[in-house]
mmCIF file of C-alpha atoms in Angstrom:
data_model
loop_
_atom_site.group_PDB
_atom_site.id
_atom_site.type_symbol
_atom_site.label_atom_id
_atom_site.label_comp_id
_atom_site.label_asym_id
_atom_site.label_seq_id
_atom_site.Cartn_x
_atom_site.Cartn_y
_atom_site.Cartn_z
ATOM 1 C CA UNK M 1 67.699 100.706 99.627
ATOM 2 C CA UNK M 2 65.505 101.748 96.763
ATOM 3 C CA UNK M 3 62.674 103.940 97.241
ATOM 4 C CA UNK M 4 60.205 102.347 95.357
ATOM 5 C CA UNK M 5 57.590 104.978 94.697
ATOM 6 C CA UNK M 6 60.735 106.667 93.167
ATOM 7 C CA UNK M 7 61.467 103.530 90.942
ATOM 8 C CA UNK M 8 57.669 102.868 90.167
ATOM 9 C CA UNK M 9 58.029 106.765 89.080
ATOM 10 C CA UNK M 10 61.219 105.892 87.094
ATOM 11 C CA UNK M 11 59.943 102.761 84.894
ATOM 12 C CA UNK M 12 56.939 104.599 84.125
ATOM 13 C CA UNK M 13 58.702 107.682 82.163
ATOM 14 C CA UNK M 14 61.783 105.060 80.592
ATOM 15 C CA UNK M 15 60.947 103.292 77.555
ATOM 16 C CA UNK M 16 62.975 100.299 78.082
ATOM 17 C CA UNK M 17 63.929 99.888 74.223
ATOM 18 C CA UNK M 18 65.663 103.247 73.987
ATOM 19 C CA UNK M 19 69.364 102.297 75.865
ATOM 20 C CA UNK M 20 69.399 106.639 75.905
ATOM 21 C CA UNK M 21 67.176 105.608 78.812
ATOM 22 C CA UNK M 22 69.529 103.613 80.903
ATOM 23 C CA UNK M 23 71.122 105.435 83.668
ATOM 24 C CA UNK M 24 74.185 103.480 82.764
ATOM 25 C CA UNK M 25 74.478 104.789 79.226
ATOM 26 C CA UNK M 26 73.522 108.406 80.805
ATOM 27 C CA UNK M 27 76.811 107.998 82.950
ATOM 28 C CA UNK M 28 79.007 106.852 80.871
ATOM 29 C CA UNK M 29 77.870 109.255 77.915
ATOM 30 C CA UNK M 30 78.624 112.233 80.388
ATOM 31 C CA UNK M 31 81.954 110.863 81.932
ATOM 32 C CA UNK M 32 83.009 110.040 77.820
ATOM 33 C CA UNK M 33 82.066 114.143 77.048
ATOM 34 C CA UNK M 34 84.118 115.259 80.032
ATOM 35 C CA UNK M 35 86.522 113.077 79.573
ATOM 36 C CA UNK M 36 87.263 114.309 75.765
ATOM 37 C CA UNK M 37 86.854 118.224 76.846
ATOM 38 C CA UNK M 38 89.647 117.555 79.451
ATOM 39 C CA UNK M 39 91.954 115.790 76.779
ATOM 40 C CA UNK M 40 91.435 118.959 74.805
ATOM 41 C CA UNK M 41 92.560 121.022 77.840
ATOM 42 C CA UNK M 42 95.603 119.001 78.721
ATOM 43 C CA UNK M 43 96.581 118.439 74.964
ATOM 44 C CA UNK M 44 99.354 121.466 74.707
ATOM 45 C CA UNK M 45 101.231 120.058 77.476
ATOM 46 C CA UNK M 46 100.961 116.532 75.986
ATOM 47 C CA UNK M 47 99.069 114.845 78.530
ATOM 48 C CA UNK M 48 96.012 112.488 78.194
ATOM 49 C CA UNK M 49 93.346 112.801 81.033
ATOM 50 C CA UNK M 50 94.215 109.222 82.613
ATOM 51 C CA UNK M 51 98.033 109.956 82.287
ATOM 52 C CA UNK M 52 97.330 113.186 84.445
ATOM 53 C CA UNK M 53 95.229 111.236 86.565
ATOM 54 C CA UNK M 54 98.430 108.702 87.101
ATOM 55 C CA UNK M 55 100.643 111.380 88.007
ATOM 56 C CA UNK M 56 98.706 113.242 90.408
ATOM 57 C CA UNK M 57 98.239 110.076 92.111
ATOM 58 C CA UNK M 58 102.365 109.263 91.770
ATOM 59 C CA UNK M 59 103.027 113.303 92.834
ATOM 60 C CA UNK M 60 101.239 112.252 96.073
ATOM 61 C CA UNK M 61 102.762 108.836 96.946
ATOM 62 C CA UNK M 62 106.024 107.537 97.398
ATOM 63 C CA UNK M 63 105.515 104.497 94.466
ATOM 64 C CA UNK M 64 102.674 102.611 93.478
ATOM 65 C CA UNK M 65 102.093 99.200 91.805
ATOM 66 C CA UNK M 66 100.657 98.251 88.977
ATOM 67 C CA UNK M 67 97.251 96.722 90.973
ATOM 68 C CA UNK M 68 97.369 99.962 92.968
ATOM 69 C CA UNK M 69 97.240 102.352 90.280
ATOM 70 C CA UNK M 70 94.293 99.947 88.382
ATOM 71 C CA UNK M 71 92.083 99.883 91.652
ATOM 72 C CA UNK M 72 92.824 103.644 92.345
ATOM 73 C CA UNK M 73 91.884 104.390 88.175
ATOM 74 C CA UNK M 74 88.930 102.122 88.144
ATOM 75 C CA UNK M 75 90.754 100.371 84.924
ATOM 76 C CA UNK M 76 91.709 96.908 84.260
ATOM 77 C CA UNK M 77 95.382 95.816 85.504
ATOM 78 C CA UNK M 78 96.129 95.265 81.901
ATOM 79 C CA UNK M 79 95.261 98.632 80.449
ATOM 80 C CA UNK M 80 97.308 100.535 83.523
ATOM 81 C CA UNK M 81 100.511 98.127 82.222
ATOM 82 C CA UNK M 82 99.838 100.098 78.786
ATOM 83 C CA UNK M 83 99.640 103.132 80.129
ATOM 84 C CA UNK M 84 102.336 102.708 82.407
ATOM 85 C CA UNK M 85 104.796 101.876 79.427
ATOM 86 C CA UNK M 86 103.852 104.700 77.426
ATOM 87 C CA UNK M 87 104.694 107.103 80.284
ATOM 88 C CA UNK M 88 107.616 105.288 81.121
ATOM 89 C CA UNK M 89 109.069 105.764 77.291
ATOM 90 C CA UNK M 90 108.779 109.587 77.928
ATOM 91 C CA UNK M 91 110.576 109.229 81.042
ATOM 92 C CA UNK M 92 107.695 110.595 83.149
ATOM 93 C CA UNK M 93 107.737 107.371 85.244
ATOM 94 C CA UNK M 94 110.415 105.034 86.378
ATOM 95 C CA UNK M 95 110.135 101.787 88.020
ATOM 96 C CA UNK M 96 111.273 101.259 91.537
ATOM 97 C CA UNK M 97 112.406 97.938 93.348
ATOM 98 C CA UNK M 98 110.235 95.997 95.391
ATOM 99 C CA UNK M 99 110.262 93.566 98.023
ATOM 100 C CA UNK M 100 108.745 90.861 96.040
ATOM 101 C CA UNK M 101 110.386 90.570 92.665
ATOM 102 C CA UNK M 102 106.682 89.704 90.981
ATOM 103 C CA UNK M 103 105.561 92.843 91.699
ATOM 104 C CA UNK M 104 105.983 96.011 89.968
ATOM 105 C CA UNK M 105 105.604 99.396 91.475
ATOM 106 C CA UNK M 106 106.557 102.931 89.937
ATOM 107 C CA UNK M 107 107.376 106.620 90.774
ATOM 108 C CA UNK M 108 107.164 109.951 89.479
ATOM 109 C CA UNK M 109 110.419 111.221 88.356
ATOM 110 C CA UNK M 110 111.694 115.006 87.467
ATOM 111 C CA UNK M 111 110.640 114.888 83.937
ATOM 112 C CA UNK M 112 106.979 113.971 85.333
ATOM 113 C CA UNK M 113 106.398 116.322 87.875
ATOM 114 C CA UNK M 114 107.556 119.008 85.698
ATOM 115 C CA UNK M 115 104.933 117.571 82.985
ATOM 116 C CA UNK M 116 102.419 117.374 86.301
ATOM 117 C CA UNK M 117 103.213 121.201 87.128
ATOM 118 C CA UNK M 118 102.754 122.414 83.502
ATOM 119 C CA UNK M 119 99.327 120.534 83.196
ATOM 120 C CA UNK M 120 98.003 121.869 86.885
ATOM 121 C CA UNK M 121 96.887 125.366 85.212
ATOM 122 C CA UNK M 122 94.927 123.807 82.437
ATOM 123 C CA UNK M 123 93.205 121.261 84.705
ATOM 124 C CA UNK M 124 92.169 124.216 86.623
ATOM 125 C CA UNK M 125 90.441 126.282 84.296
ATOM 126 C CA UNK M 126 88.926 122.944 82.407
ATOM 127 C CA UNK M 127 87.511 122.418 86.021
ATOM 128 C CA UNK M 128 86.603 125.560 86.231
ATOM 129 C CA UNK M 129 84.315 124.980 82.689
ATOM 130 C CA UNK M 130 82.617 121.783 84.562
ATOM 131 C CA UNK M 131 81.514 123.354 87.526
ATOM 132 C CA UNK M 132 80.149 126.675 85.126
ATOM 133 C CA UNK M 133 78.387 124.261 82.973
ATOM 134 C CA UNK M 134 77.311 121.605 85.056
ATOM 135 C CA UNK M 135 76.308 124.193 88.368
ATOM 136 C CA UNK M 136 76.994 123.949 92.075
ATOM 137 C CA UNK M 137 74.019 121.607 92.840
ATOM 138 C CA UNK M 138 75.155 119.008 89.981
ATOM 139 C CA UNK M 139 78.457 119.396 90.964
ATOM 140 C CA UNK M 140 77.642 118.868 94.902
ATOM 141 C CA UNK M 141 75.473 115.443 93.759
ATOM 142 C CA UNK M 142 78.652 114.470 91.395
ATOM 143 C CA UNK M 143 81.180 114.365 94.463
ATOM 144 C CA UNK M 144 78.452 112.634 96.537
ATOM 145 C CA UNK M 145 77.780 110.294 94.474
ATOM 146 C CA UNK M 146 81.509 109.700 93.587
ATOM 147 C CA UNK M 147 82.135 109.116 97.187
ATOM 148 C CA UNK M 148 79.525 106.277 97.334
ATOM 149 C CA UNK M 149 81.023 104.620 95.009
ATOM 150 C CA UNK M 150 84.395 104.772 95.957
#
């Protein structure tokens, strides 16, 4: 439910034809910054953010399909079929057999987790340079927020 006095607040300071003034936009501009300061971080172990972000999730599970690994990433079914290839070609994933031939599902193999434990430092400290930037009351209102949406 929207608190309208908050909303009435809201409209009155956004000018509707600057799109900086979308809280959309605002999101997305801060997830894209974050996004490309952590690809920095994880760059000299040869990791992109979302491939990190698939192999934390494969560390912790036994295998994971395709539709899985989309829903869990918040990215289209297509895109995670991309990204899945690419880390299978450098052997980080493997696929696993399923039940129902149709569906594909994957796992973390040797040559991944090793990847995973070399990138777990630099994910640290880039974490570390979020929380220092951003403070403990943004950061507290981030993993709320997150946890609404998920």
């Amino acid at each position: 439910m929207v608190d309208n006095d908050l909303y009435r607040v809201y409209t009155q300071i956004m000018d509707y034809t600057n799109p900086k003034n979308c809280l959309t936009f605002k999101a997305q501009r801060v997830a894209r910054t974050m996004g490309r300061q952590m690809e920095m971080a994880l760059k000299p172990v040869g990791l992109t953010n979302q491939q990190f972000t698939t192999l934390t999730i494969l560390n912790s599970m036994e295998s994971v399909t395709v539709s899985e690994l989309a829903e869990m990433m918040g990215v289209e079914r297509t895109t995670m079929t991309r990204n899945i290839e690419q880390m299978r070609k450098k052997s980080w994933l493997e696929q696993v057999p399923t039940k129902d031939l149709r569906i594909r599902a994957y796992e973390i193999t040797k040559s991944g987790k090793q990847q995973y434990s070399m990138a777990i430092p630099l994910w640290q400290e880039q974490q570390k340079v979020f929380i220092g930037a951003l403070g403990n009351e943004a950061v507290d209102g981030l993993l709320s927020l997150s946890m609404r949406f998920s």
